[in-house]
Coordinates of C-alpha atoms and ligand atoms in Angstrom, one line a residue:
X1 CA -191.1 44.9 84.9
X2 CA -194.5 46.5 85.5
X3 CA -193.5 46.7 89.2
X4 CA -191.8 50.1 88.7
X5 CA -194.3 52.5 90.1
X6 CA -195.7 54.9 87.4
X7 CA -195.6 58.5 88.6
X8 CA -198.3 60.6 87.2
X9 CA -196.9 64.0 88.4
X10 CA -194.4 65.5 86.0
X11 CA -190.7 65.3 86.8
X12 CA -191.1 62.3 88.9
X13 CA -190.1 59.4 86.6
X14 CA -187.2 57.2 87.7
X15 CA -184.0 58.9 86.8
X16 CA -182.4 58.2 83.5
X17 CA -178.9 59.6 84.1
X18 CA -176.0 58.6 82.0
X19 CA -174.4 55.4 83.1
X20 CA -171.7 56.0 85.7
X21 CA -168.2 54.9 84.8
X22 CA -167.8 52.8 87.8
X23 CA -170.6 50.4 87.0
X24 CA -168.0 48.0 85.5
X25 CA -166.3 46.2 88.4
X26 CA -162.7 47.2 88.5
X27 CA -160.1 44.5 89.2
X28 CA -158.9 46.4 92.3
X29 CA -162.3 46.6 94.0
X30 CA -163.5 43.1 93.4
X31 CA -160.7 40.7 92.3
X32 CA -163.0 37.8 91.9
X33 CA -165.0 39.5 89.2
X34 CA -162.0 40.5 87.2
X35 CA -162.2 39.1 83.7
X36 CA -165.9 38.2 83.9
X37 CA -167.8 41.4 83.2
X38 CA -164.9 43.6 82.1
X39 CA -164.9 41.3 79.1
X40 CA -168.4 42.5 78.0
X41 CA -168.4 45.3 75.5
X42 CA -169.0 48.6 77.0
X43 CA -172.1 49.3 74.9
X44 CA -173.7 46.4 76.4
X45 CA -173.5 47.7 79.9
X46 CA -174.2 51.3 78.9
X47 CA -177.2 50.3 76.8
X48 CA -180.4 52.3 77.2
X49 CA -182.2 49.0 77.0
X50 CA -183.8 48.2 80.3
X51 CA -183.2 44.5 80.1
X52 CA -179.5 44.9 79.3
X53 CA -179.1 47.4 82.1
X54 CA -180.8 45.0 84.5
X55 CA -178.6 42.1 83.5
X56 CA -175.5 44.3 83.9
X57 CA -176.5 45.2 87.4
X58 CA -177.6 41.7 88.4
X59 CA -174.4 40.1 87.0
X60 CA -172.2 42.2 89.2
X61 CA -170.5 40.4 92.1
X62 CA -171.8 43.0 94.6
X63 CA -175.4 42.6 93.5
X64 CA -176.6 41.0 96.8
X65 CA -174.8 43.6 98.8
X66 CA -176.3 46.4 96.6
X67 CA -179.8 45.0 97.2
X68 CA -179.3 44.9 100.9
X69 CA -177.8 48.4 100.8
X70 CA -180.7 50.0 99.0
X71 CA -183.3 48.2 101.0
X72 CA -184.5 51.2 103.1
X73 CA -185.3 53.0 100.0
X74 CA -186.0 50.1 97.7
X75 CA -189.7 50.9 97.3
X76 CA -189.2 54.6 96.7
X77 CA -189.8 56.0 93.2
X78 CA -187.1 58.6 93.5
X79 CA -184.7 58.2 96.4
X80 CA -182.1 60.8 97.3
X81 CA -178.5 59.8 96.9
X82 CA -176.1 61.0 99.6
X83 CA -172.3 60.7 99.9
X84 CA -170.0 61.5 102.7
X85 CA -169.1 59.9 106.1
X86 CA -171.1 58.8 109.1
X87 CA -169.5 59.2 112.4
X88 CA -170.4 57.6 115.7
X89 CA -169.4 59.8 118.6
X90 CA -169.4 59.3 122.3
X91 CA -171.8 62.0 123.6
X92 CA -170.0 62.7 126.9
X93 CA -166.4 63.1 125.6
X94 CA -166.8 63.8 121.9
X95 CA -164.5 60.9 121.2
X96 CA -164.9 59.4 117.7
X97 CA -165.9 55.8 118.1
X98 CA -166.3 54.7 114.5
X99 CA -166.5 56.3 111.1
X100 CA -167.8 54.9 107.8
X101 CA -167.4 56.4 104.4
X102 CA -170.1 56.0 101.8
X103 CA -167.3 55.5 99.3
X104 CA -166.9 52.0 100.7
X105 CA -170.5 51.1 100.1
X106 CA -172.1 49.8 96.9
X107 CA -172.4 52.7 94.4
X108 CA -170.5 54.9 96.8
X109 CA -173.7 56.5 98.1
X110 CA -176.5 56.0 100.5
X111 CA -180.0 55.8 99.2
X112 CA -182.6 57.7 101.3
X113 CA -186.3 57.5 100.6
X114 CA -187.7 60.7 99.1
X115 CA -190.3 61.0 101.8
X116 CA -192.9 62.7 99.6
X117 CA -196.4 62.7 101.1
X118 CA -198.2 62.6 97.7
X119 CA -199.5 59.3 96.6
X120 CA -199.2 60.3 93.0
X121 CA -195.5 61.1 93.4
X122 CA -194.3 58.2 95.5
X123 CA -196.7 55.5 96.5
X124 CA -194.3 53.9 99.0
X125 CA -193.3 57.1 100.9
X126 CA -196.8 58.4 100.9
X127 CA -198.0 55.2 102.5
X128 CA -195.5 55.8 105.4
X129 CA -196.7 59.4 105.7
X130 CA -200.3 58.2 105.7
X131 CA -199.5 55.8 108.6
X132 CA -197.9 58.6 110.5
X133 CA -200.8 60.9 109.8
X134 CA -203.1 58.2 111.1
X135 CA -201.1 57.9 114.3
X136 CA -200.9 61.7 114.8
X137 CA -204.7 62.1 114.4
X138 CA -205.6 59.1 116.4
X139 CA -203.4 59.8 119.3
X140 CA -205.2 63.1 119.6
X141 CA -208.4 61.2 120.0
X142 CA -207.5 58.2 122.2
X143 CA -204.2 59.2 123.7
X144 CA -201.0 57.2 123.8
X145 CA -197.5 58.0 122.5
X146 CA -197.1 60.7 125.1
X147 CA -200.7 62.1 124.9
X148 CA -202.6 61.5 128.1
X149 CA -205.2 58.7 127.7
X150 CA -208.0 60.7 129.3
X151 CA -208.3 62.7 126.0
X152 CA -210.5 59.8 125.0
X153 CA -213.2 61.2 127.4
X154 CA -212.9 64.8 126.1
X155 CA -215.8 65.9 123.9
X156 CA -214.7 65.9 120.2
X157 CA -216.5 66.6 117.0
X158 CA -215.7 66.0 113.3
X159 CA -217.0 68.9 111.2
X160 CA -216.6 69.2 107.4
X161 CA -216.4 72.8 106.1
X162 CA -217.2 73.3 102.4
X163 CA -216.7 76.2 100.1
X164 CA -219.6 78.2 98.6
X165 CA -220.7 77.6 95.0
X166 CA -219.0 79.6 92.2
X167 CA -221.3 78.4 89.5
X168 CA -223.3 75.2 88.8
X169 CA -221.3 72.1 88.3
X170 CA -222.2 68.5 87.3
X171 CA -222.9 66.6 90.5
X172 CA -223.6 63.1 91.7
X173 CA -226.0 63.0 94.6
X174 CA -227.1 59.7 96.0
X175 CA -230.2 59.9 98.3
X176 CA -229.6 56.6 100.0
X177 CA -226.4 54.5 99.6
X178 CA -226.8 50.7 99.3
X179 CA -223.1 50.1 98.4
X180 CA -220.8 48.4 100.8
X181 CA -217.7 50.6 100.2
X182 CA -218.3 54.3 99.4
X183 CA -215.0 54.4 97.5
X184 CA -216.4 52.3 94.7
X185 CA -220.0 53.3 95.0
X186 CA -222.3 52.2 92.2
X187 CA -225.6 53.3 93.7
X188 CA -228.1 55.0 91.4
X189 CA -227.7 58.8 91.7
X190 CA -230.3 61.5 91.1
X191 CA -230.3 63.2 87.8
X192 CA -227.6 65.9 87.7
X193 CA -229.6 69.1 87.0
X194 CA -233.1 68.2 86.1
X195 CA -235.2 71.2 85.4
X196 CA -238.5 71.7 83.7
X197 CA -238.0 75.3 82.7
X198 CA -235.7 75.9 79.9
X199 CA -233.2 78.3 81.4
X200 CA -230.5 79.4 79.0
X201 CA -227.5 81.3 80.2
X202 CA -226.2 84.5 78.4
X203 CA -223.8 82.3 76.5
X204 CA -226.6 80.2 75.0
X205 CA -226.0 77.1 77.2
X206 CA -229.0 75.3 78.5
X207 CA -228.4 74.9 82.2
X208 CA -229.8 71.4 82.5
X209 CA -228.3 67.9 82.7
X210 CA -230.5 64.8 83.0
X211 CA -227.5 62.4 83.3
X212 CA -227.1 60.2 86.3
X213 CA -223.3 60.5 86.5
X214 CA -221.2 57.4 87.4
X215 CA -218.7 58.0 90.3
X216 CA -215.9 57.9 87.7
X217 CA -217.5 60.3 85.3
X218 CA -214.9 62.9 84.2
X219 CA -217.6 65.6 83.8
X220 CA -218.2 65.6 87.6
X221 CA -217.2 68.9 89.1
X222 CA -217.0 70.7 85.8
X223 CA -219.3 73.7 85.3
X224 CA -222.4 73.4 83.2
X225 CA -221.3 76.7 81.5
X226 CA -217.6 77.4 81.7
X227 CA -218.1 81.1 80.8
X228 CA -220.7 81.7 83.6
X229 CA -218.4 80.1 86.2
X230 CA -216.6 82.5 88.5
X231 CA -213.1 81.1 88.3
X232 CA -211.5 84.3 89.8
X233 CA -213.6 84.1 93.0
X234 CA -212.8 80.4 93.4
X235 CA -209.0 81.0 93.0
X236 CA -209.1 83.8 95.6
X237 CA -211.2 81.6 97.9
X238 CA -208.7 78.8 97.8
X239 CA -206.0 81.4 98.5
X240 CA -208.0 82.7 101.5
X241 CA -209.1 79.4 102.9
X242 CA -206.3 79.3 105.5
X243 CA -207.3 82.8 106.8
X244 CA -211.0 81.8 106.8
X245 CA -210.1 78.8 108.9
X246 CA -208.0 80.8 111.3
X247 CA -210.9 83.2 111.9
X248 CA -213.3 80.3 112.3
X249 CA -211.2 78.7 115.1
X250 CA -211.2 82.1 116.9
X251 CA -214.9 82.3 116.5
X252 CA -215.4 78.8 117.9
X253 CA -213.2 79.6 120.8
X254 CA -215.1 82.8 121.6
X255 CA -218.5 81.0 121.4
X256 CA -217.3 78.3 123.9
X257 CA -215.9 80.9 126.3
X258 CA -219.1 82.9 126.2
X259 CA -220.9 79.6 127.0
X260 CA -218.6 79.1 130.0
X261 CA -219.6 82.5 131.3
X262 CA -223.3 82.0 130.7
X263 CA -223.2 78.7 132.5
X264 CA -221.3 80.1 135.5
X265 CA -218.2 77.8 135.1
X266 CA -215.7 79.4 137.4
X267 CA -212.7 81.2 135.8
X268 CA -209.1 80.4 136.6
X269 CA -206.2 82.8 137.1
X270 CA -203.7 82.5 134.2
X271 CA -200.3 84.3 134.2
X272 CA -199.5 85.5 130.7
X273 CA -196.1 86.0 129.3
X274 CA -195.5 89.5 130.6
X275 CA -196.4 88.5 134.1
X276 CA -200.0 89.9 134.1
X277 CA -202.6 87.8 135.8
X278 CA -205.9 87.3 133.8
X279 CA -209.1 85.5 134.8
X280 CA -209.9 83.1 131.9
X281 CA -212.5 80.4 131.3
X282 CA -210.8 77.0 132.0
X283 CA -211.2 75.7 128.5
X284 CA -209.1 75.3 125.4
X285 CA -209.9 73.9 122.0
X286 CA -207.5 71.8 120.0
X287 CA -207.8 71.5 116.3
X288 CA -206.7 69.1 113.6
X289 CA -207.7 69.4 110.0
X290 CA -207.1 67.8 106.5
X291 CA -207.8 69.7 103.3
X292 CA -209.5 67.9 100.5
X293 CA -209.4 69.1 97.0
X294 CA -212.8 68.6 95.5
X295 CA -213.4 67.8 91.9
X296 CA -214.5 71.3 91.1
X297 CA -211.0 72.4 92.2
X298 CA -211.8 74.0 95.5
X299 CA -210.6 72.8 98.9
X300 CA -212.8 71.8 101.8
X301 CA -211.7 71.0 105.3
X302 CA -212.3 67.9 107.4
X303 CA -211.6 69.0 110.9
X304 CA -211.4 67.6 114.4
X305 CA -212.3 69.9 117.3
X306 CA -211.5 68.6 120.8
X307 CA -212.4 70.3 124.0
X308 CA -209.6 70.4 126.7
X309 CA -209.4 72.0 130.1
X310 CA -206.8 74.6 131.1
X311 CA -204.3 74.1 133.9
X312 CA -203.4 77.7 134.9
X313 CA -200.1 76.5 136.5
X314 CA -199.0 74.4 133.5
X315 CA -200.4 75.8 130.2
X316 CA -198.7 73.0 128.3
X317 CA -200.6 70.2 130.1
X318 CA -203.6 68.5 128.4
X319 CA -206.2 68.3 131.2
X320 CA -209.9 67.3 131.4
X321 CA -212.4 70.0 130.4
X322 CA -214.8 71.3 133.0
X323 CA -218.2 69.5 133.3
X324 CA -221.0 71.5 131.8
X325 CA -219.8 71.7 128.2
X326 CA -220.4 68.8 125.9
X327 CA -220.1 67.7 122.3
X328 CA -223.5 69.2 121.5
X329 CA -222.2 72.6 122.5
X330 CA -219.2 72.2 120.2
X331 CA -221.5 71.4 117.4
X332 CA -223.5 74.6 118.1
X333 CA -220.2 76.6 118.3
X334 CA -219.1 75.3 114.9
X335 CA -222.5 75.8 113.3
X336 CA -222.5 79.4 114.6
X337 CA -218.9 80.1 113.4
X338 CA -219.6 78.6 110.0
X339 CA -222.7 80.8 109.6
X340 CA -221.2 84.0 110.8
X341 CA -217.5 84.2 109.9
X342 CA -216.9 86.0 106.7
X343 CA -214.6 88.8 105.6
X344 CA -213.6 90.7 102.5
X345 CA -210.1 90.3 100.9
X346 CA -207.8 93.2 100.2
X347 CA -209.0 95.2 97.1
X348 CA -207.7 94.1 93.8
X349 CA -207.8 95.9 90.4
X350 CA -210.2 93.2 89.2
X351 CA -212.4 93.6 92.3
X352 CA -212.0 97.0 93.9
X353 CA -214.1 96.0 96.9
X354 CA -212.2 92.7 97.4
X355 CA -213.8 89.3 97.4
X356 CA -216.2 88.1 100.1
X357 CA -214.8 85.0 101.8
X358 CA -217.1 82.7 103.8
X359 CA -218.1 79.1 104.1
X360 CA -220.7 77.3 101.9
X361 CA -224.0 76.1 103.1
X362 CA -223.4 72.5 104.1
X363 CA -221.3 72.2 107.2
X364 CA -221.8 68.7 108.5
X365 CA -220.7 68.0 112.1
X366 CA -220.5 64.6 113.5
X367 CA -219.8 63.7 117.1
X368 CA -216.8 61.4 117.6
X369 CA -216.9 58.7 120.2
X370 CA -214.1 56.3 121.1
X371 CA -216.4 53.4 122.0
X372 CA -218.1 53.5 118.6
X373 CA -221.5 54.3 119.9
X374 CA -221.5 57.8 118.4
X375 CA -221.9 58.9 114.8
X376 CA -218.3 58.2 113.8
X377 CA -215.4 56.5 115.6
X378 CA -211.9 57.7 116.3
X379 CA -210.4 55.1 113.9
X380 CA -212.7 56.1 111.1
X381 CA -211.9 59.8 111.5
X382 CA -208.1 59.1 111.7
X383 CA -208.2 56.9 108.6
X384 CA -210.2 59.6 106.8
X385 CA -207.9 62.4 107.6
X386 CA -204.8 60.4 106.9
X387 CA -206.1 59.5 103.5
X388 CA -206.6 63.1 102.5
X389 CA -203.1 63.9 103.8
X390 CA -201.6 62.0 100.9
X391 CA -203.7 63.7 98.2
X392 CA -203.3 67.0 96.3
X393 CA -205.0 68.3 93.2
X394 CA -205.0 64.9 91.3
X395 CA -208.8 64.6 91.5
X396 CA -209.2 67.7 89.4
X397 CA -207.1 66.3 86.7
X398 CA -204.4 68.9 87.2
X399 CA -201.0 67.7 88.4
X400 CA -197.9 69.8 88.0
X401 CA -195.0 71.2 90.0
X402 CA -194.7 74.9 90.7
X403 CA -195.4 77.0 87.6
X404 CA -193.1 79.6 86.1
X405 CA -193.5 82.1 83.2
X406 CA -192.1 79.4 80.9
X407 CA -194.3 76.6 82.0
X408 CA -197.6 78.3 82.8
X409 CA -198.9 78.2 79.3
X410 CA -198.9 74.5 79.3
X411 CA -201.5 74.5 82.1
X412 CA -203.3 77.8 81.8
X413 CA -205.8 78.8 79.1
X414 CA -208.5 81.5 79.3
X415 CA -210.7 79.5 77.0
X416 CA -209.7 76.0 78.0
X417 CA -211.0 73.4 80.4
X418 CA -212.2 74.1 84.0
X419 CA -208.8 73.6 85.6
X420 CA -206.9 75.5 82.9
X421 CA -209.2 78.5 83.5
X422 CA -208.5 78.2 87.3
X423 CA -204.7 78.2 86.7
X424 CA -205.2 81.1 84.3
X425 CA -207.2 83.0 87.0
X426 CA -204.4 82.5 89.5
X427 CA -201.8 83.7 87.1
X428 CA -203.6 86.8 85.9
X429 CA -204.9 87.8 89.3
X430 CA -201.5 87.2 90.8
X431 CA -199.8 89.9 88.7
X432 CA -199.9 92.7 91.3
X433 CA -197.1 92.4 93.9
X434 CA -199.4 92.0 96.9
X435 CA -201.2 89.1 95.1
X436 CA -198.1 87.2 94.1
X437 CA -199.0 84.3 96.3
X438 CA -201.7 83.4 93.8
X439 CA -199.0 82.7 91.2
X440 CA -196.9 80.9 93.7
X441 CA -199.7 78.5 94.3
X442 CA -201.2 78.4 90.8
X443 CA -200.3 74.7 90.6
X444 CA -202.4 74.2 93.6
X445 CA -205.3 76.2 92.1
X446 CA -204.6 78.9 94.6
X447 CA -204.5 76.9 97.8
X448 CA -201.2 77.5 99.6
X449 CA -201.9 75.7 102.9
X450 CA -200.7 72.4 104.2
X451 CA -203.0 69.4 103.6
X452 CA -202.8 68.2 107.2
X453 CA -202.4 70.7 110.1
X454 CA -203.0 70.6 113.8
X455 CA -202.8 72.9 116.7
X456 CA -199.8 72.6 118.9
X457 CA -201.4 70.7 121.7
X458 CA -203.7 68.5 119.7
X459 CA -201.4 65.5 119.5
X460 CA -197.8 64.3 118.9
X461 CA -195.7 65.5 116.0
X462 CA -194.6 63.8 112.8
X463 CA -191.0 64.6 113.8
X464 CA -191.4 62.4 117.0
X465 CA -192.7 59.5 114.9
X466 CA -189.8 59.8 112.4
X467 CA -187.3 60.0 115.2
X468 CA -188.7 56.9 116.9
X469 CA -188.4 55.1 113.6
X470 CA -184.8 56.1 113.1
X471 CA -183.9 54.9 116.6
X472 CA -185.8 51.6 116.0
X473 CA -184.1 50.9 112.7
X474 CA -180.6 51.7 114.0
X475 CA -181.0 49.4 117.0
X476 CA -182.9 46.7 115.2
X477 CA -181.3 46.1 111.8
X478 CA -177.9 46.7 110.2
X479 CA -179.1 48.8 107.3
X480 CA -176.8 51.3 105.6
X481 CA -177.6 54.2 108.0
X482 CA -177.0 51.9 110.9
X483 CA -173.3 52.3 111.6
X484 CA -172.7 51.1 115.1
X485 CA -175.8 50.1 117.1
X486 CA -176.8 53.0 119.3
X487 CA -179.0 51.3 121.8
X488 CA -177.6 53.4 124.7
X489 CA -178.1 57.1 124.3
X490 CA -174.5 57.8 125.2
X491 CA -173.4 57.7 121.6
X492 CA -174.4 60.1 118.8
X493 CA -174.5 59.4 115.1
X494 CA -173.4 62.4 113.1
X495 CA -173.8 62.5 109.4
X496 CA -171.5 64.5 107.1
X497 CA -173.5 63.8 104.0
X498 CA -173.8 65.7 100.8
X499 CA -176.6 65.6 98.2
X500 CA -175.4 63.8 95.1
X501 CA -178.5 63.4 93.1
X502 CA -182.1 62.1 93.2
X503 CA -183.6 59.1 91.6
X504 CA -182.3 55.7 90.7
X505 CA -179.2 55.7 88.5
X506 CA -181.0 53.7 85.8
X507 CA -184.5 52.5 85.2
X508 CA -183.2 49.0 85.6
X509 CA -182.0 49.9 89.2
X510 CA -185.4 51.2 89.9
X511 CA -187.0 48.0 88.6
X512 CA -184.7 45.7 90.5
X513 CA -185.0 47.6 93.8
X514 CA -188.8 48.0 93.5
X515 CA -189.2 44.3 92.6
X516 CA -187.2 43.2 95.5
X517 CA -189.2 45.3 97.9
X518 CA -192.5 44.1 96.4
X519 CA -191.3 40.5 96.9
X520 CA -190.2 41.2 100.5
X521 CA -193.7 42.7 101.1
X522 CA -195.4 39.6 99.6
X523 CA -193.2 37.4 101.6
X524 CA -194.0 39.2 104.8
X525 CA -197.8 39.1 104.0
X526 CA -197.6 35.3 103.3
X527 CA -195.7 34.7 106.6
X528 CA -198.2 36.8 108.5
X529 CA -201.1 34.9 106.9
X530 CA -199.4 31.6 107.7
X531 CA -199.0 32.6 111.3
X532 CA -202.6 33.6 111.7
X533 CA -204.0 30.4 110.1
X534 CA -201.6 28.3 112.2
X535 CA -202.8 30.1 115.3
X536 CA -206.4 29.6 114.3
Ligands
ZN601 ZN1 -190.3 58.0 97.9
ZN602 ZN1 -224.4 66.6 84.7
ZN603 ZN1 -223.2 54.3 97.3
ZN604 ZN1 -222.9 80.8 80.5

């Protein structure tokens, strides 16, 4: 029973809807079961007791069919239930080849995985998203899946952009790591804020901390003095991080183009949209980035910057960059942009001059190599970015859905904890109409961007991977969304499906489905292990 995944984000528990009437097998539908279960008292089947619910489900004659039917969504915490018909149509003529109604399927619905990217919401769906993210990022570094393989030879770097400080926070700094895995690091860190002088802030707090914080210490990322900390500026910084990133990419581009001119790399003639011909440097930068929410509640960006060439006759093509610009130049361009790009936000009643938005001190740029001889490999970078793509604000201790006037008081408090004050800052500063976005993203501590983004020509899309998976599943297995096999592209599958609800019907359904998927996974793993040992 512990197999049911626990969701930490609110509103994501397995559904506890009232028991549907049709759970009892009716004699018409399944004659063989007539007289077996219908004899049971209705309270027994409708019970809120998990075990009784489970027995009621498992005792049904269509239990095996139900398990097979929910298989595509069986590991999901909160699948979507859809009802309607699925039609298979001949593409050339529009002729209806086959039609299946969900009414004839177990429960009368199709179960579709929720597809949430957040690990704290749905561990199973986020795993899939993470694998897709890995493929998207990695294809941009080594090619494949439609990306030319020569991108592996393009200079690429892996910078990390951090936010500036908004006040002193408890930190864990390790001078030299001796741990094997950085995720469960137990190295001896430096003292947090060791100071000889007795500096006391205006609120009477001594700004020292001699603790050597463990990696799991909940104090990490929280301010030494909550009242000194500039929560307003941090909330606005989170909100403006996307714009700062945009300006940074422009600055990096400019720097590289200037470099082309200085080094005498010949320009190419490019025809722009309105037919004008312009001479441009034959380079283009492709970007990918993942946002990571730090413990102090501010985002920082892990980015990939790849240098491409420019084919003036085919702007969509990914071609080799000109010789004469290398990864070291990209590092310089990024350092230059990180140092110089900064801007002031629109004025706000609380800050008539606006807030100044720029990067923090530590921008760390590593050179990516495919062979593994550089500072960091393509696989490491892809795994790193994919991991952050499934995270959100969990690390700060705050996890909620979008906030409203009714719910904000649960999470915001001007005299509360660090994150409560951040939410409060978003809410208060978001009062003027032009600043409403702060309220909209208060549950993200102000950050309104996507956690994984890439420029158009960096790599393949998530949509392509999802499409490939659907085609693969339809042609390989006979799952519920299979219908007729569609191996040849001459047939189309058209869904006329309606949203019925989300979540499992009962906690027992969730438990049974999740257990079956966990068993299937174990079985697969055991089989794989057996095969590898046999091969060895
Ligand atoms: Zn899910
Ligand atoms: Zn400390
Ligand atoms: Zn360590
Ligand atoms: Zn203070």
